[in-house]
Short mmCIF file of C-alpha atoms in Angstrom, two decimals:
data_model
loop_
_atom_site.label_atom_id
_atom_site.label_comp_id
_atom_site.label_asym_id
_atom_site.label_seq_id
_atom_site.Cartn_x
_atom_site.Cartn_y
_atom_site.Cartn_z
CA LEU A 1284 -8.61 42.28 133.84
CA PHE A 1285 -8.76 44.45 137.07
CA LEU A 1286 -5.42 46.28 136.34
CA GLN A 1287 -6.59 46.98 132.71
CA PHE A 1288 -10.01 48.51 134.53
CA VAL A 1289 -8.01 50.48 136.94
CA PHE A 1290 -5.83 52.04 134.32
CA HIS A 1291 -8.68 52.85 131.82
CA THR A 1292 -10.65 54.12 134.50
CA TYR A 1293 -7.82 56.48 135.47
CA THR A 1294 -7.35 57.76 131.79
CA THR A 1295 -10.87 58.05 130.77
CA ALA A 1296 -11.60 60.33 134.29
CA PHE A 1297 -8.50 62.46 132.81
CA THR A 1298 -10.13 62.79 129.52
CA LEU A 1299 -13.43 63.49 131.08
CA LEU A 1300 -12.15 66.32 133.13
CA ASN A 1301 -9.84 67.68 130.37
CA GLY A 1302 -12.24 67.82 127.35
CA ASN A 1303 -12.83 71.06 125.32
CA GLY A 1304 -15.34 72.55 127.65
CA THR A 1305 -17.79 74.32 125.35
CA PRO A 1306 -20.47 75.47 127.40
CA LYS A 1307 -23.64 73.32 126.19
CA ALA A 1308 -27.45 73.42 126.91
CA GLU A 1309 -28.85 70.67 129.44
CA GLU A 1310 -25.16 70.40 131.02
CA ASN A 1311 -25.98 67.89 133.42
CA SER A 1312 -27.61 65.54 130.82
CA LEU A 1313 -24.49 65.90 128.75
CA ARG A 1314 -22.08 65.11 131.71
CA GLN A 1315 -24.23 62.10 132.49
CA LYS A 1316 -24.03 61.04 128.89
CA GLN A 1317 -20.24 61.40 128.80
CA ILE A 1318 -20.01 59.16 132.23
CA PHE A 1319 -22.05 56.48 130.72
CA TYR A 1320 -20.25 56.51 127.51
CA GLY A 1321 -16.72 56.25 129.56
CA LEU A 1322 -18.14 53.33 131.42
CA GLY A 1323 -18.96 51.48 128.41
CA ALA A 1324 -15.51 52.15 127.07
CA ILE A 1325 -13.81 51.30 130.15
CA SER A 1326 -15.44 48.03 130.36
CA TYR A 1327 -14.80 47.20 126.69
CA ALA A 1328 -11.16 48.34 126.48
CA ALA A 1329 -10.30 46.53 129.64
CA SER A 1330 -11.90 43.37 128.38
CA VAL A 1331 -10.12 43.73 125.01
CA GLY A 1332 -6.95 44.23 126.79
CA ALA A 1333 -7.01 41.22 129.15
CA LEU A 1334 -8.60 38.59 126.65
CA PRO A 1335 -5.24 37.51 124.78
CA LEU A 1336 -3.94 36.54 128.43
CA ILE A 1337 -7.27 35.28 129.54
CA PHE A 1338 -7.56 33.13 126.29
CA MET A 1339 -3.79 31.93 126.75
CA ASN A 1340 -4.30 30.91 130.21
CA ARG A 1341 -7.72 29.39 129.26
CA TYR A 1342 -6.24 27.21 126.69
CA THR A 1343 -2.68 26.47 128.31
CA LEU A 1344 -1.03 28.17 125.44
CA LYS A 1345 2.60 28.22 126.93
CA SER A 1346 4.79 27.88 123.52
CA SER A 1347 7.62 30.24 123.45
CA LEU A 1348 6.07 32.07 120.37
CA THR A 1349 2.88 32.75 122.13
CA GLN A 1350 4.45 33.98 125.14
CA LEU A 1351 6.49 36.27 122.96
CA ILE A 1352 3.39 37.39 121.13
CA VAL A 1353 0.97 37.60 123.99
CA ARG A 1354 3.39 38.91 126.97
CA ARG A 1355 5.67 41.32 124.98
CA LEU A 1356 4.72 42.24 121.44
CA LEU A 1357 0.76 42.52 121.84
CA PRO A 1358 0.04 44.56 124.94
CA ALA A 1359 1.81 48.08 123.71
CA PRO A 1360 -0.13 48.28 120.51
CA LEU A 1361 -3.44 47.10 122.23
CA LEU A 1362 -3.03 49.31 125.16
CA GLY A 1363 -2.41 52.39 122.64
CA LEU A 1364 -5.45 51.35 120.47
CA THR A 1365 -7.68 51.09 123.72
CA SER A 1366 -6.45 54.37 125.05
CA ALA A 1367 -7.31 56.19 121.57
CA PHE A 1368 -10.73 54.35 121.78
CA THR A 1369 -11.85 55.51 125.31
CA ALA A 1370 -10.62 59.00 124.76
CA ALA A 1371 -12.70 59.04 121.23
CA VAL A 1372 -15.73 57.73 123.12
CA VAL A 1373 -15.60 59.68 126.15
CA ARG A 1374 -15.41 62.98 124.25
CA SER A 1375 -17.95 61.85 121.52
CA PRO A 1376 -20.23 64.39 122.32
CA GLU A 1377 -17.64 67.03 120.96
CA PHE A 1378 -18.11 65.88 117.64
CA GLU A 1379 -21.65 65.17 117.67
CA ASN A 1380 -22.80 68.61 118.95
CA GLY A 1381 -19.74 70.71 118.11
CA ILE A 1382 -17.17 72.93 119.83
CA GLU A 1383 -16.41 76.71 119.99
CA VAL A 1384 -14.43 78.28 117.01
CA MET A 1385 -12.68 81.77 117.68
CA ASP A 1386 -10.97 84.11 115.46
CA ARG A 1387 -7.43 85.45 116.29
CA ASN A 1388 -9.18 88.09 118.75
CA GLY A 1389 -11.03 85.07 120.84
CA LYS A 1390 -14.23 86.25 119.54
CA VAL A 1391 -16.51 83.24 119.05
CA VAL A 1392 -17.45 82.94 115.61
CA GLY A 1393 -19.59 79.65 115.89
CA VAL A 1394 -19.85 75.93 117.07
CA SER A 1395 -18.41 73.40 114.51
CA ARG A 1396 -18.72 69.66 114.51
CA ASN A 1397 -15.75 69.66 111.81
CA ALA A 1398 -13.84 71.24 114.78
CA GLY A 1399 -14.69 68.70 117.40
CA GLU A 1400 -13.97 66.04 115.10
CA LYS A 1401 -10.31 67.42 114.53
CA ALA A 1402 -9.81 67.86 118.18
CA VAL A 1403 -11.08 64.42 119.39
CA ARG A 1404 -8.99 62.62 116.69
CA GLU A 1405 -5.88 64.50 117.43
CA THR A 1406 -6.28 63.74 121.29
CA ALA A 1407 -7.03 59.96 120.52
CA LEU A 1408 -3.82 59.96 118.32
CA SER A 1409 -1.65 61.66 120.97
CA ARG A 1410 -2.80 59.15 123.72
CA ALA A 1411 -2.13 56.38 121.48
CA VAL A 1412 1.45 57.25 120.78
CA LEU A 1413 1.91 58.42 124.36
CA PHE A 1414 0.76 54.73 125.90
CA GLY A 1415 1.88 52.46 122.78
CA THR A 1416 5.36 53.85 122.84
CA THR A 1417 5.51 53.92 126.81
CA PHE A 1418 4.89 50.23 126.86
CA PHE A 1419 6.79 49.07 123.70
CA LEU A 1420 9.96 50.55 124.09
CA PRO A 1421 10.88 49.37 127.76
CA GLU A 1422 9.97 45.89 126.37
CA VAL A 1423 12.48 46.35 123.64
CA LEU A 1424 15.19 47.52 126.16
CA VAL A 1425 14.42 44.80 128.57
CA HIS A 1426 14.98 42.39 125.72
CA PHE A 1427 18.25 43.51 125.16
CA VAL A 1428 19.20 43.64 128.70
CA GLN A 1429 18.40 39.94 128.85
CA ARG A 1430 20.15 38.87 125.93
CA ALA A 1431 23.28 40.96 127.11
CA LYS A 1432 22.57 39.24 130.57
CA LEU A 1433 23.11 42.44 132.55
CA VAL A 1434 20.47 41.33 134.91
CA LYS A 1435 20.00 37.70 135.86
CA ASN A 1436 17.61 38.14 139.00
CA PRO A 1437 14.19 37.98 138.04
CA ARG A 1438 12.85 40.81 140.89
CA ALA A 1439 16.05 42.89 139.42
CA LEU A 1440 14.52 42.58 135.82
CA ALA A 1441 11.18 43.58 136.99
CA ALA A 1442 12.74 46.47 138.91
CA VAL A 1443 14.83 47.32 135.64
CA ARG A 1444 11.47 47.18 133.63
CA MET A 1445 9.52 49.33 136.24
CA PHE A 1446 12.32 52.10 135.89
CA LEU A 1447 12.39 52.23 132.21
CA ILE A 1448 8.47 52.01 132.05
CA THR A 1449 8.60 55.40 134.57
CA SER A 1450 11.32 56.96 132.43
CA VAL A 1451 9.81 56.51 128.80
CA LEU A 1452 6.21 57.66 130.45
CA ALA A 1453 8.22 60.65 132.09
CA GLY A 1454 9.61 61.45 128.69
CA MET A 1455 6.65 60.68 126.23
CA VAL A 1456 4.32 62.95 128.24
CA PRO A 1457 5.59 66.11 127.01
CA VAL A 1458 6.19 64.72 123.65
CA SER A 1459 2.23 63.46 123.30
CA LEU A 1460 1.12 66.78 124.67
CA SER A 1461 3.46 68.61 122.11
CA MET A 1462 2.26 66.40 119.24
CA PHE A 1463 -0.81 69.04 118.46
CA SER A 1464 -1.26 72.50 120.21
CA GLN A 1465 -3.73 72.89 122.92
CA CYS A 1466 -4.93 75.78 120.81
CA GLY A 1467 -5.63 73.97 117.56
CA GLU A 1468 -6.27 75.61 114.22
CA ILE A 1469 -8.38 74.83 111.28
CA LYS A 1470 -8.75 76.38 108.01
CA ARG A 1471 -11.91 78.21 107.24
CA ALA A 1472 -12.75 76.17 104.23
CA GLU A 1473 -12.86 72.90 106.52
CA LEU A 1474 -15.74 74.49 108.62
CA GLU A 1475 -19.42 74.32 108.31
CA GLU A 1476 -21.17 76.68 105.75
CA GLU A 1477 -22.99 78.78 108.16
CA ILE A 1478 -19.42 79.51 109.84
CA VAL A 1479 -17.66 80.10 106.67
CA SER A 1480 -20.38 82.74 105.59
CA SER A 1481 -19.99 84.52 108.91
CA THR A 1482 -16.42 85.55 108.97
CA ALA A 1483 -13.35 86.31 106.56
CA GLU A 1484 -10.89 84.93 108.50
CA THR A 1485 -8.73 82.09 106.71
CA GLU A 1486 -7.81 80.50 109.94
CA LEU A 1487 -9.94 79.78 113.07
CA PHE A 1488 -9.26 78.34 116.49
CA TYR A 1489 -10.30 76.11 119.06
CA ASN A 1490 -9.41 74.76 122.41
CA ARG A 1491 -8.32 70.72 121.74
CA GLY A 1492 -8.48 69.83 125.53
CA ILE A 1493 -5.69 67.49 126.69
#
């Protein structure tokens, strides 16, 4: 539970600092709201992430199938989903209040909730892919290493697992960042009526954040 809490605290703080950044009225109250949302999301995600292991230990479920599911198969998708959840929650003011959309010359045309929703959705998806893949692929590789009996010492196997996680994470960071451009595009027809009527541009742009 503690390690889950530390992980989600770090990723949530990173998300909070690297959001859209559209200036808003009452900036201090907005920041306080995001921090409050973030603390709730961290607590929830950490509890959900640790719950399968706590449940398994509490009821002494030690069968090989249970160990395989809880320790090997479940953590990666669960971590991906909870990472996407925390990103969406802490940046929820962006689709509640909207973010700025600009034309090709960088002129702000208006503030759009639809663009904010698209930016948050893309960021959450990229976060799920980043951490889901980072913790799923090394487990698959470690499984084949064990079956091939390339490493027999438990400490050496733990070192191999850590090396694989670090390597996959290093490779997945640029992949997840490049899934969606930081300067996102949205079609004029997908925006609110007041923005559609104020510009003739067919495509508008927004800062997605990271």
